[in-house]
Coordinates of C-alpha atoms in Angstrom, one line a residue:
Chain C
M869 CA 173.6 18.7 -64.1
S870 CA 174.6 15.7 -65.6
E871 CA 172.0 13.5 -67.2
S872 CA 172.3 10.9 -64.3
D873 CA 171.9 13.6 -61.7
A874 CA 168.4 14.5 -63.5
S875 CA 167.4 10.8 -63.6
K876 CA 167.8 10.5 -59.8
A877 CA 165.7 13.5 -58.8
E878 CA 163.0 12.4 -61.3
P879 CA 161.3 9.3 -60.3
T880 CA 160.2 6.9 -63.0
L881 CA 156.8 6.0 -63.3
V882 CA 157.1 2.6 -61.6
E883 CA 158.8 4.1 -58.6
R884 CA 155.8 6.9 -58.7
W885 CA 153.1 3.8 -58.6
L886 CA 155.2 2.4 -55.6
Q887 CA 155.1 5.8 -53.7
D888 CA 151.8 6.2 -54.4
Q889 CA 150.5 2.7 -53.3
Q890 CA 152.5 3.6 -50.0
Q891 CA 150.3 6.7 -49.8
W892 CA 147.2 4.8 -50.0
Q893 CA 148.4 2.5 -47.6
R894 CA 148.8 5.6 -45.2
T895 CA 145.8 6.9 -46.0
L896 CA 143.7 3.6 -45.1
F897 CA 145.8 3.5 -41.8
T898 CA 144.6 7.0 -41.1
Y899 CA 141.0 6.0 -41.5
L900 CA 141.2 2.9 -39.8
D901 CA 143.0 4.7 -36.5
S902 CA 140.2 7.3 -36.6
M903 CA 137.7 4.8 -37.0
M904 CA 139.2 2.9 -33.6
K905 CA 140.0 6.2 -31.6
N906 CA 137.2 8.7 -32.3
D907 CA 133.8 7.5 -31.6
E908 CA 132.1 10.3 -33.8
F909 CA 134.2 9.7 -36.5
L910 CA 131.7 6.7 -38.0
M911 CA 129.1 9.1 -37.6
H912 CA 130.7 12.0 -39.8
M913 CA 131.8 8.9 -42.3
G914 CA 128.0 8.3 -42.6
N915 CA 127.2 11.9 -43.0
A916 CA 129.6 12.1 -45.8
M917 CA 128.6 8.9 -47.5
R918 CA 125.2 10.8 -47.7
G919 CA 126.9 13.8 -49.2
S920 CA 126.8 15.7 -45.9
L921 CA 129.5 17.3 -44.0
L922 CA 126.9 17.8 -40.7
A923 CA 128.9 17.6 -37.4
G924 CA 127.7 16.3 -34.5
K925 CA 124.7 14.5 -35.2
P926 CA 123.6 12.1 -37.8
Y927 CA 122.1 13.2 -41.3
P928 CA 118.3 13.1 -40.7
T929 CA 116.6 10.3 -42.1
T930 CA 113.1 9.2 -41.7
P931 CA 112.5 6.7 -38.8
P932 CA 111.1 3.3 -39.3
P933 CA 107.4 3.8 -38.6
A934 CA 106.8 2.9 -35.0
A935 CA 105.1 -0.5 -34.0
A936 CA 102.8 0.8 -31.3
S937 CA 99.5 -0.7 -30.7
A938 CA 96.3 1.3 -30.9
D939 CA 96.1 1.8 -27.0
D940 CA 99.4 2.6 -26.9
A941 CA 98.9 5.4 -29.5
A942 CA 96.2 6.6 -27.7
T943 CA 97.6 6.8 -24.3
A944 CA 100.8 8.6 -25.8
D945 CA 98.5 11.0 -28.1
R946 CA 96.4 11.8 -24.8
L947 CA 99.8 12.4 -22.8
E948 CA 101.4 14.7 -25.2
K949 CA 97.6 16.6 -25.4
V950 CA 98.3 17.0 -21.5
L951 CA 101.8 17.9 -21.6
Y952 CA 101.0 20.8 -24.3
A953 CA 98.2 21.9 -22.2
L954 CA 100.7 22.2 -19.2
H955 CA 103.4 24.0 -21.5
Q956 CA 100.5 26.6 -22.4
L957 CA 99.9 27.0 -18.6
Q958 CA 103.8 27.4 -18.0
G959 CA 103.4 30.2 -20.3
Q960 CA 100.5 32.0 -18.7
M961 CA 102.0 31.2 -15.5
Q962 CA 105.2 33.3 -16.8
D963 CA 102.7 36.1 -18.1
V964 CA 101.5 36.7 -14.6
L965 CA 105.2 36.5 -13.0
M966 CA 106.2 38.9 -15.4
T967 CA 103.1 41.1 -14.8
L968 CA 104.0 40.8 -10.7
D969 CA 107.5 41.7 -11.6
E970 CA 106.2 44.9 -13.4
I971 CA 104.1 45.9 -10.3
R972 CA 106.7 45.3 -7.9
A973 CA 109.0 47.4 -10.2
G974 CA 106.5 49.9 -10.4
A975 CA 105.8 50.1 -6.8
K976 CA 109.6 50.5 -5.9
A977 CA 109.7 53.3 -8.5
T978 CA 107.1 55.0 -6.8
R979 CA 108.5 54.0 -3.3
L980 CA 111.8 55.5 -4.3
K981 CA 110.6 58.9 -6.4
P982 CA 108.6 60.2 -3.5
D983 CA 111.9 60.5 -1.4
S984 CA 112.5 63.6 -3.1
T985 CA 109.3 65.2 -3.2
K986 CA 108.5 64.1 0.4
K987 CA 109.8 67.1 2.0
P988 CA 108.1 69.3 0.1
A989 CA 104.5 67.6 0.5
R990 CA 105.2 67.4 4.4
R991 CA 106.3 70.9 4.4
A992 CA 103.1 71.9 2.3
R993 CA 101.0 69.8 4.6
A994 CA 102.6 71.6 7.7
A995 CA 102.4 75.3 6.2
A996 CA 98.6 74.2 5.6
G997 CA 98.0 73.2 9.0
A998 CA 99.9 76.4 10.1
R999 CA 97.5 78.4 7.9
K1000 CA 94.7 76.5 9.6
T1001 CA 96.0 76.9 13.3
G1002 CA 97.7 80.4 12.7
N1003 CA 100.9 78.8 13.9
R1004 CA 103.6 79.7 11.6
R1005 CA 106.9 77.8 11.4
P1006 CA 109.5 80.2 11.9
R1007 CA 112.0 81.0 9.0
S1008 CA 115.7 79.4 9.6
Chain F
M382 CA 160.9 1.1 -73.8
T383 CA 157.2 1.5 -73.1
D384 CA 154.9 2.3 -75.6
P385 CA 153.9 5.9 -75.4
G386 CA 150.6 5.6 -75.6
V387 CA 150.5 3.1 -72.5
E388 CA 152.7 5.3 -70.6
R389 CA 150.3 8.3 -71.2
E390 CA 147.5 6.1 -69.9
L391 CA 149.4 5.1 -66.9
E392 CA 150.3 8.9 -66.1
A393 CA 146.4 9.6 -66.3
M394 CA 145.6 6.6 -64.0
L395 CA 148.5 7.8 -61.5
A396 CA 147.3 11.1 -61.6
R397 CA 143.6 10.3 -60.9
S398 CA 144.6 8.1 -58.0
E399 CA 146.8 10.8 -56.5
Q400 CA 143.8 13.1 -56.8
T401 CA 141.4 10.7 -55.2
R402 CA 143.9 10.0 -52.1
A403 CA 144.1 13.8 -51.8
R404 CA 140.3 14.1 -51.6
L405 CA 140.1 11.2 -49.1
D406 CA 142.8 13.1 -47.1
R407 CA 141.1 16.5 -47.0
L408 CA 138.1 14.5 -45.9
H409 CA 139.5 12.9 -43.4
D410 CA 141.3 16.2 -42.3
V411 CA 137.8 17.9 -42.1
L412 CA 136.0 15.2 -40.5
T413 CA 138.4 15.1 -37.6
S414 CA 139.0 18.8 -36.8
G415 CA 136.4 20.5 -34.8
G416 CA 133.3 20.8 -36.5
H417 CA 130.3 23.4 -35.8
Y418 CA 128.4 21.9 -33.0
G419 CA 125.2 23.7 -33.1
T420 CA 125.6 26.6 -30.7
G421 CA 126.3 30.3 -31.5
A422 CA 129.9 31.5 -31.7
T423 CA 129.4 34.5 -29.3
P424 CA 129.3 34.0 -25.7
A425 CA 125.7 34.5 -24.1
A426 CA 123.6 34.1 -21.0
V427 CA 120.1 32.4 -21.3
V428 CA 117.8 34.9 -19.7
H429 CA 114.5 33.3 -20.3
Q430 CA 113.4 29.9 -20.8
E431 CA 109.7 28.3 -21.8
N432 CA 109.0 25.4 -23.1
K433 CA 112.1 24.3 -25.5
L434 CA 112.7 28.2 -26.1
R435 CA 116.0 29.6 -24.7
L436 CA 116.1 33.2 -24.9
L437 CA 120.0 34.3 -25.3
R438 CA 121.7 37.4 -24.4
L439 CA 124.7 38.2 -26.1
L440 CA 127.6 39.3 -23.8
D441 CA 131.0 41.1 -24.2
E442 CA 134.5 40.4 -24.1
S443 CA 134.4 40.4 -20.6
G444 CA 131.3 38.2 -20.0
Q445 CA 129.3 41.3 -19.3
P446 CA 125.8 42.1 -20.9
R447 CA 126.0 45.2 -23.3
T448 CA 124.4 48.2 -22.9
G449 CA 122.5 50.1 -25.9
P450 CA 119.4 49.8 -27.9
P451 CA 118.1 46.5 -27.4
V452 CA 117.9 44.4 -30.9
L453 CA 115.7 40.8 -30.6
F454 CA 116.8 38.1 -33.2
V455 CA 113.8 36.0 -34.2
P456 CA 115.1 33.1 -36.6
A457 CA 113.0 30.6 -38.1
P458 CA 111.4 27.6 -35.8
V459 CA 112.2 25.2 -38.2
S460 CA 115.9 25.6 -38.4
R461 CA 118.6 26.6 -35.7
Y462 CA 119.1 29.5 -34.3
F463 CA 122.9 29.8 -35.0
I464 CA 122.7 30.8 -38.4
V465 CA 122.8 34.6 -37.1
D466 CA 125.8 33.6 -35.0
L467 CA 127.7 31.1 -37.0
L468 CA 131.3 32.0 -36.5
P469 CA 133.3 34.6 -34.4
D470 CA 134.0 36.2 -37.6
R471 CA 130.9 35.6 -39.4
S472 CA 128.3 36.8 -36.9
F473 CA 125.5 38.9 -38.0
A474 CA 124.4 38.9 -34.2
G475 CA 127.7 39.6 -33.1
H476 CA 128.2 42.4 -35.5
V477 CA 124.9 44.0 -34.5
A478 CA 126.4 43.9 -30.8
R479 CA 129.6 45.3 -31.6
A480 CA 127.8 48.1 -33.1
G481 CA 126.4 49.1 -30.0
F482 CA 123.3 47.0 -29.4
D483 CA 122.0 44.9 -26.5
V484 CA 121.5 42.0 -28.8
F485 CA 119.2 39.0 -27.5
I486 CA 118.5 35.7 -30.0
I487 CA 115.6 33.6 -29.6
D488 CA 116.3 29.8 -29.9
F489 CA 113.1 27.8 -30.3
G490 CA 114.9 24.6 -29.8
T491 CA 113.8 21.2 -31.2
P492 CA 110.1 20.4 -30.7
G493 CA 109.3 17.5 -28.9
G494 CA 106.2 14.9 -29.7
E495 CA 103.7 17.2 -27.7
D496 CA 104.7 20.5 -29.7
R497 CA 103.0 18.9 -32.7
F498 CA 99.8 20.7 -31.3
A499 CA 101.6 24.2 -31.0
D500 CA 100.0 26.6 -33.5
L501 CA 100.8 30.1 -34.7
E502 CA 98.9 31.7 -31.9
Y503 CA 101.3 29.9 -29.5
Y504 CA 104.3 30.9 -31.3
V505 CA 103.2 34.7 -32.3
D506 CA 101.3 35.5 -28.9
G507 CA 102.8 33.3 -26.7
L508 CA 106.8 32.3 -27.0
L509 CA 107.5 35.7 -28.9
R510 CA 105.3 37.9 -27.0
R511 CA 106.7 36.8 -24.1
S512 CA 110.5 36.9 -25.3
V513 CA 109.9 40.7 -26.2
R514 CA 108.2 41.5 -23.0
K515 CA 111.3 39.7 -21.0
V516 CA 114.0 41.9 -23.2
S517 CA 111.5 45.1 -22.4
A518 CA 111.8 44.2 -18.7
I519 CA 115.2 43.2 -18.8
T520 CA 116.6 46.8 -20.6
G521 CA 113.9 49.2 -19.4
Q522 CA 112.8 49.8 -23.1
T523 CA 109.0 49.9 -23.6
S524 CA 109.8 49.2 -27.3
I525 CA 112.4 47.0 -28.8
N526 CA 114.1 46.7 -32.3
I527 CA 113.0 42.9 -33.8
V528 CA 115.1 41.3 -36.8
G529 CA 113.3 38.3 -38.0
Y530 CA 114.8 35.9 -40.3
C531 CA 112.5 33.8 -42.5
L532 CA 109.8 32.1 -41.0
G533 CA 110.7 34.1 -37.9
G534 CA 110.2 37.0 -39.8
T535 CA 106.8 36.1 -40.6
L536 CA 106.2 35.8 -36.8
S537 CA 107.8 39.2 -36.1
L538 CA 105.4 40.9 -38.8
L539 CA 102.3 39.3 -37.3
Y540 CA 103.6 40.2 -33.7
A541 CA 104.5 43.8 -34.6
A542 CA 101.1 44.1 -36.4
M543 CA 99.1 43.2 -33.0
Y544 CA 101.5 44.9 -30.6
P545 CA 102.9 47.8 -32.6
S546 CA 104.2 49.7 -29.7
T547 CA 106.4 47.3 -28.4
V548 CA 108.4 47.4 -31.7
S549 CA 110.5 50.3 -32.1
R550 CA 112.0 49.1 -35.4
L551 CA 111.6 46.1 -37.5
V552 CA 113.7 44.5 -39.9
L553 CA 112.5 41.3 -42.2
L554 CA 114.7 39.0 -43.9
T555 CA 114.0 36.8 -46.7
T556 CA 110.5 37.0 -45.1
M557 CA 107.6 35.6 -48.0
I558 CA 104.8 37.9 -48.0
D559 CA 102.8 36.6 -51.5
G560 CA 102.5 33.4 -51.2
D561 CA 101.4 33.0 -54.6
T562 CA 104.5 33.6 -56.2
R563 CA 106.0 30.8 -57.6
G564 CA 108.8 28.5 -56.4
G565 CA 109.9 28.8 -53.0
I566 CA 109.8 26.4 -50.0
A567 CA 106.1 27.2 -49.8
W568 CA 105.5 26.0 -53.2
V569 CA 107.5 22.9 -52.9
A570 CA 105.8 21.7 -49.5
H571 CA 102.5 22.4 -51.3
Q572 CA 103.6 20.1 -54.0
M573 CA 104.8 17.4 -51.6
G574 CA 101.8 17.3 -49.6
L575 CA 101.5 19.8 -46.9
A576 CA 98.0 20.7 -47.9
G577 CA 97.4 17.3 -46.5
E578 CA 98.5 18.1 -42.9
S579 CA 96.0 18.0 -40.5
Y580 CA 95.4 20.8 -38.2
E581 CA 93.1 19.0 -35.8
N582 CA 95.0 16.0 -35.7
P583 CA 98.6 17.0 -36.3
R584 CA 101.8 15.0 -36.2
L585 CA 105.7 16.0 -35.5
V586 CA 106.7 16.3 -39.1
P587 CA 110.1 14.9 -39.4
A588 CA 113.2 17.0 -39.9
A589 CA 114.0 14.4 -42.7
E590 CA 110.6 15.0 -44.2
I591 CA 111.2 19.2 -43.9
K592 CA 114.7 18.3 -45.2
S593 CA 113.2 16.4 -48.2
W594 CA 111.6 19.9 -49.2
F595 CA 114.6 22.0 -48.9
E596 CA 116.5 19.5 -51.3
M597 CA 113.7 19.8 -53.8
L598 CA 115.0 23.4 -54.0
A599 CA 118.4 23.0 -54.8
P600 CA 119.5 21.2 -58.1
G601 CA 121.7 18.5 -57.2
S602 CA 120.8 17.7 -53.3
N603 CA 117.6 16.1 -54.1
S604 CA 119.3 12.7 -54.4
L605 CA 121.7 10.9 -52.5
I606 CA 124.1 10.4 -55.4
G607 CA 123.7 14.1 -56.6
R608 CA 124.7 15.1 -53.0
V609 CA 127.8 12.6 -52.8
N610 CA 128.9 13.7 -56.2
D611 CA 128.6 17.4 -55.1
L612 CA 130.5 16.8 -52.1
W613 CA 133.0 14.3 -53.7
E614 CA 133.8 17.4 -56.0
R615 CA 134.3 20.1 -53.5
L616 CA 137.0 17.9 -51.6
D617 CA 139.6 19.3 -54.2
E618 CA 139.2 22.9 -52.5
P619 CA 141.4 23.7 -49.7
V620 CA 140.7 22.3 -46.0
D621 CA 140.3 25.8 -44.6
R622 CA 137.4 26.5 -47.5
L623 CA 136.1 22.9 -46.6
R624 CA 135.9 23.5 -43.2
D625 CA 133.2 26.7 -44.0
V626 CA 131.4 24.5 -46.3
R627 CA 131.3 22.0 -43.1
T628 CA 129.9 24.9 -40.8
M629 CA 127.1 25.8 -43.4
A630 CA 126.5 22.2 -43.9
T631 CA 125.9 21.6 -40.1
W632 CA 123.5 24.6 -40.6
V633 CA 121.8 23.7 -43.8
D634 CA 121.3 19.8 -42.7
D635 CA 120.5 20.4 -39.3
V636 CA 116.5 21.1 -39.7
V637 CA 114.5 20.1 -37.1
A638 CA 111.2 18.7 -36.9
A639 CA 108.3 20.8 -37.1
P640 CA 104.9 20.9 -35.1
G641 CA 102.2 20.1 -38.0
R642 CA 99.5 22.1 -36.7
L643 CA 101.9 25.0 -37.2
L644 CA 102.6 23.9 -40.6
A645 CA 99.1 23.2 -41.4
E646 CA 98.0 26.5 -40.4
L647 CA 101.1 28.4 -42.0
Y648 CA 99.8 26.6 -45.5
Q649 CA 96.1 27.4 -44.9
Q650 CA 96.7 31.1 -44.0
F651 CA 99.8 31.9 -46.1
G652 CA 100.4 29.1 -48.7
P653 CA 99.6 29.2 -52.4
G654 CA 96.0 29.7 -53.4
R655 CA 95.1 31.3 -49.6
N656 CA 97.5 34.2 -49.8
R657 CA 95.4 35.9 -46.6
L658 CA 98.6 38.3 -45.5
M659 CA 98.3 39.8 -48.7
A660 CA 94.2 39.5 -48.8
G661 CA 94.5 41.1 -45.4
T662 CA 92.5 38.6 -43.8
A663 CA 95.3 36.8 -41.5
T664 CA 94.7 36.1 -38.0
V665 CA 96.5 34.9 -35.1
G666 CA 94.1 33.1 -32.7
S667 CA 91.0 34.9 -33.0
R668 CA 92.5 37.9 -33.4
S669 CA 92.9 39.8 -37.4
I670 CA 95.9 41.1 -38.4
D671 CA 95.9 44.5 -39.8
C672 CA 99.2 45.6 -41.4
A673 CA 98.0 49.2 -41.5
E674 CA 99.0 49.0 -37.7
V675 CA 102.8 48.4 -38.7
T676 CA 103.8 52.0 -38.3
M677 CA 107.1 52.0 -36.9
P678 CA 110.2 51.9 -39.4
V679 CA 110.3 48.5 -41.3
L680 CA 113.4 47.2 -43.4
S681 CA 112.8 44.4 -45.8
V682 CA 115.4 42.4 -47.6
S683 CA 115.4 40.1 -50.1
A684 CA 118.2 37.8 -52.0
A685 CA 118.5 37.9 -55.4
K686 CA 119.1 34.1 -55.5
D687 CA 116.9 33.0 -53.2
L688 CA 115.6 29.5 -54.2
I689 CA 113.7 29.2 -50.4
A690 CA 111.5 32.4 -50.6
P691 CA 111.9 34.1 -54.1
A692 CA 112.7 38.1 -54.1
D693 CA 109.6 39.1 -55.5
G694 CA 107.6 37.1 -52.9
V695 CA 109.4 38.8 -50.3
D696 CA 109.3 42.4 -51.9
A697 CA 105.6 42.1 -52.1
I698 CA 105.6 44.0 -48.6
R699 CA 105.7 47.3 -50.8
S700 CA 102.2 46.5 -51.0
L701 CA 101.7 45.7 -47.6
V702 CA 103.6 48.2 -45.9
P703 CA 104.0 50.9 -48.1
H704 CA 106.7 53.0 -46.4
A705 CA 108.9 49.7 -45.8
E706 CA 112.4 50.1 -47.0
V707 CA 112.8 47.5 -49.7
M708 CA 116.3 46.1 -50.4
R709 CA 117.3 43.6 -52.7
L710 CA 120.8 42.0 -52.0
P711 CA 123.0 39.7 -54.6
G712 CA 123.3 36.0 -53.0
G713 CA 121.1 33.3 -51.6
H714 CA 118.8 32.8 -48.7
V715 CA 121.6 31.6 -46.5
G716 CA 124.7 33.6 -48.0
I717 CA 123.1 37.0 -47.5
V718 CA 122.9 36.2 -43.8
A719 CA 125.7 34.3 -43.2
G720 CA 128.0 33.8 -46.6
R721 CA 131.3 35.7 -47.6
T722 CA 129.5 38.5 -48.3
A723 CA 127.1 38.7 -45.5
L724 CA 128.5 41.9 -44.2
A725 CA 126.6 44.3 -46.7
L726 CA 123.5 43.0 -45.1
W727 CA 125.0 43.6 -41.6
Q728 CA 126.0 47.0 -42.3
R729 CA 122.8 48.0 -43.8
T730 CA 120.8 46.6 -41.1
V731 CA 123.1 48.4 -38.6
E732 CA 122.5 51.5 -40.5
F733 CA 118.7 51.2 -40.5
L734 CA 118.6 50.3 -36.7
M735 CA 121.0 53.2 -35.9
R736 CA 119.1 55.7 -37.8
N737 CA 117.2 58.2 -35.5
V738 CA 118.3 56.5 -32.4
K739 CA 118.7 59.4 -29.9

């Protein structure tokens, strides 16, 4: 390989600087493009600027203190207590429903089970009746 | 001809410029590729709902529920449930399901303002008890296997002591038992004012505040500059590896707000200087907790490099439940459950659950 070929293959420092600048432009445009087209990109960039790659939601930050009046705060407090009490009731209701389901399932199981034992029981009753009356069913 | 000294300097500047640009390009690639958006990796059906809680049942490849002995995963209520079902190839719950178990996962959801009144009794004797009941009803099994992670393990242990006949096997992962052990999230929360959390007039402790406790534990992550520097350095890693980092970050940084009453009670009962679990004086509501009732087989796993639940505090279960199998694995709090080396834990758990299964 001649010296001129080698110099063609290896770009000079100035050429590399120029290439790098072009790459920087490309990088910049890619970012701008994503900012314009992708709604979530800015949020994800914001997370990255907080040092996090958290996806899908903003990095947790402390919300500013609410400027609600004392009356509003008291009302909200009462409402939340009521709401929590409702959640507790919901839990108790679910317990009741589960118990009912269990009773229903148990009843179904007992209804199903005797099918196999019914005949012998009837036979036993019939046999007992026959013993009392002296009427015996003929054996088939 | 250029001065060689100047040329070297220019070369170094160019190299720095190329490295910075390459990092920004990789960051762009990662930020614009699909991330983990807070759902489990394995298909699942919601089989029970209460307040914000969802009980999920994992489905097989054909979308059908699996058969086999039931296993209920109980994650910590202050973080997201999907840590046990992170990625298709990195799912603890998925691994247990493929081993032949019918797997259920509790998703405690994100508490609302009214949930600040929720206490330990609501979680253990309410949400958890009814979830176990539902799993039993669905599977027809009177007792089920429970796998509790971190604070979810604490809830599971308390539940198992209250209703031992409904638990066939109990696995506790990085679950703090000895609250006097120095270090860990309880100590940090203690240092940062959890003692001041009111039981009578609780607040919804913001996610950012809970996050700040966790940040205090990880060197470099407790300051904005430290975190940004850490991420900047990581951007030299390949994009695939960065996607893994992002998945993990999506769990680590997605802390949820917590009921102040629950935290106040946890602190008052199990925090440093209280330690009522070890003292045998813990209560749930009006019921005393007697760990002697925990007679089912128990496996407790600690992580050697755990900053959140120090291994010594976890292994203290030996004195509370003497028959418990105690195992310490190399790795950290999250790594042993969902990291690249998590397979060791998954396999040991499956072995434990399969023992004596008829």
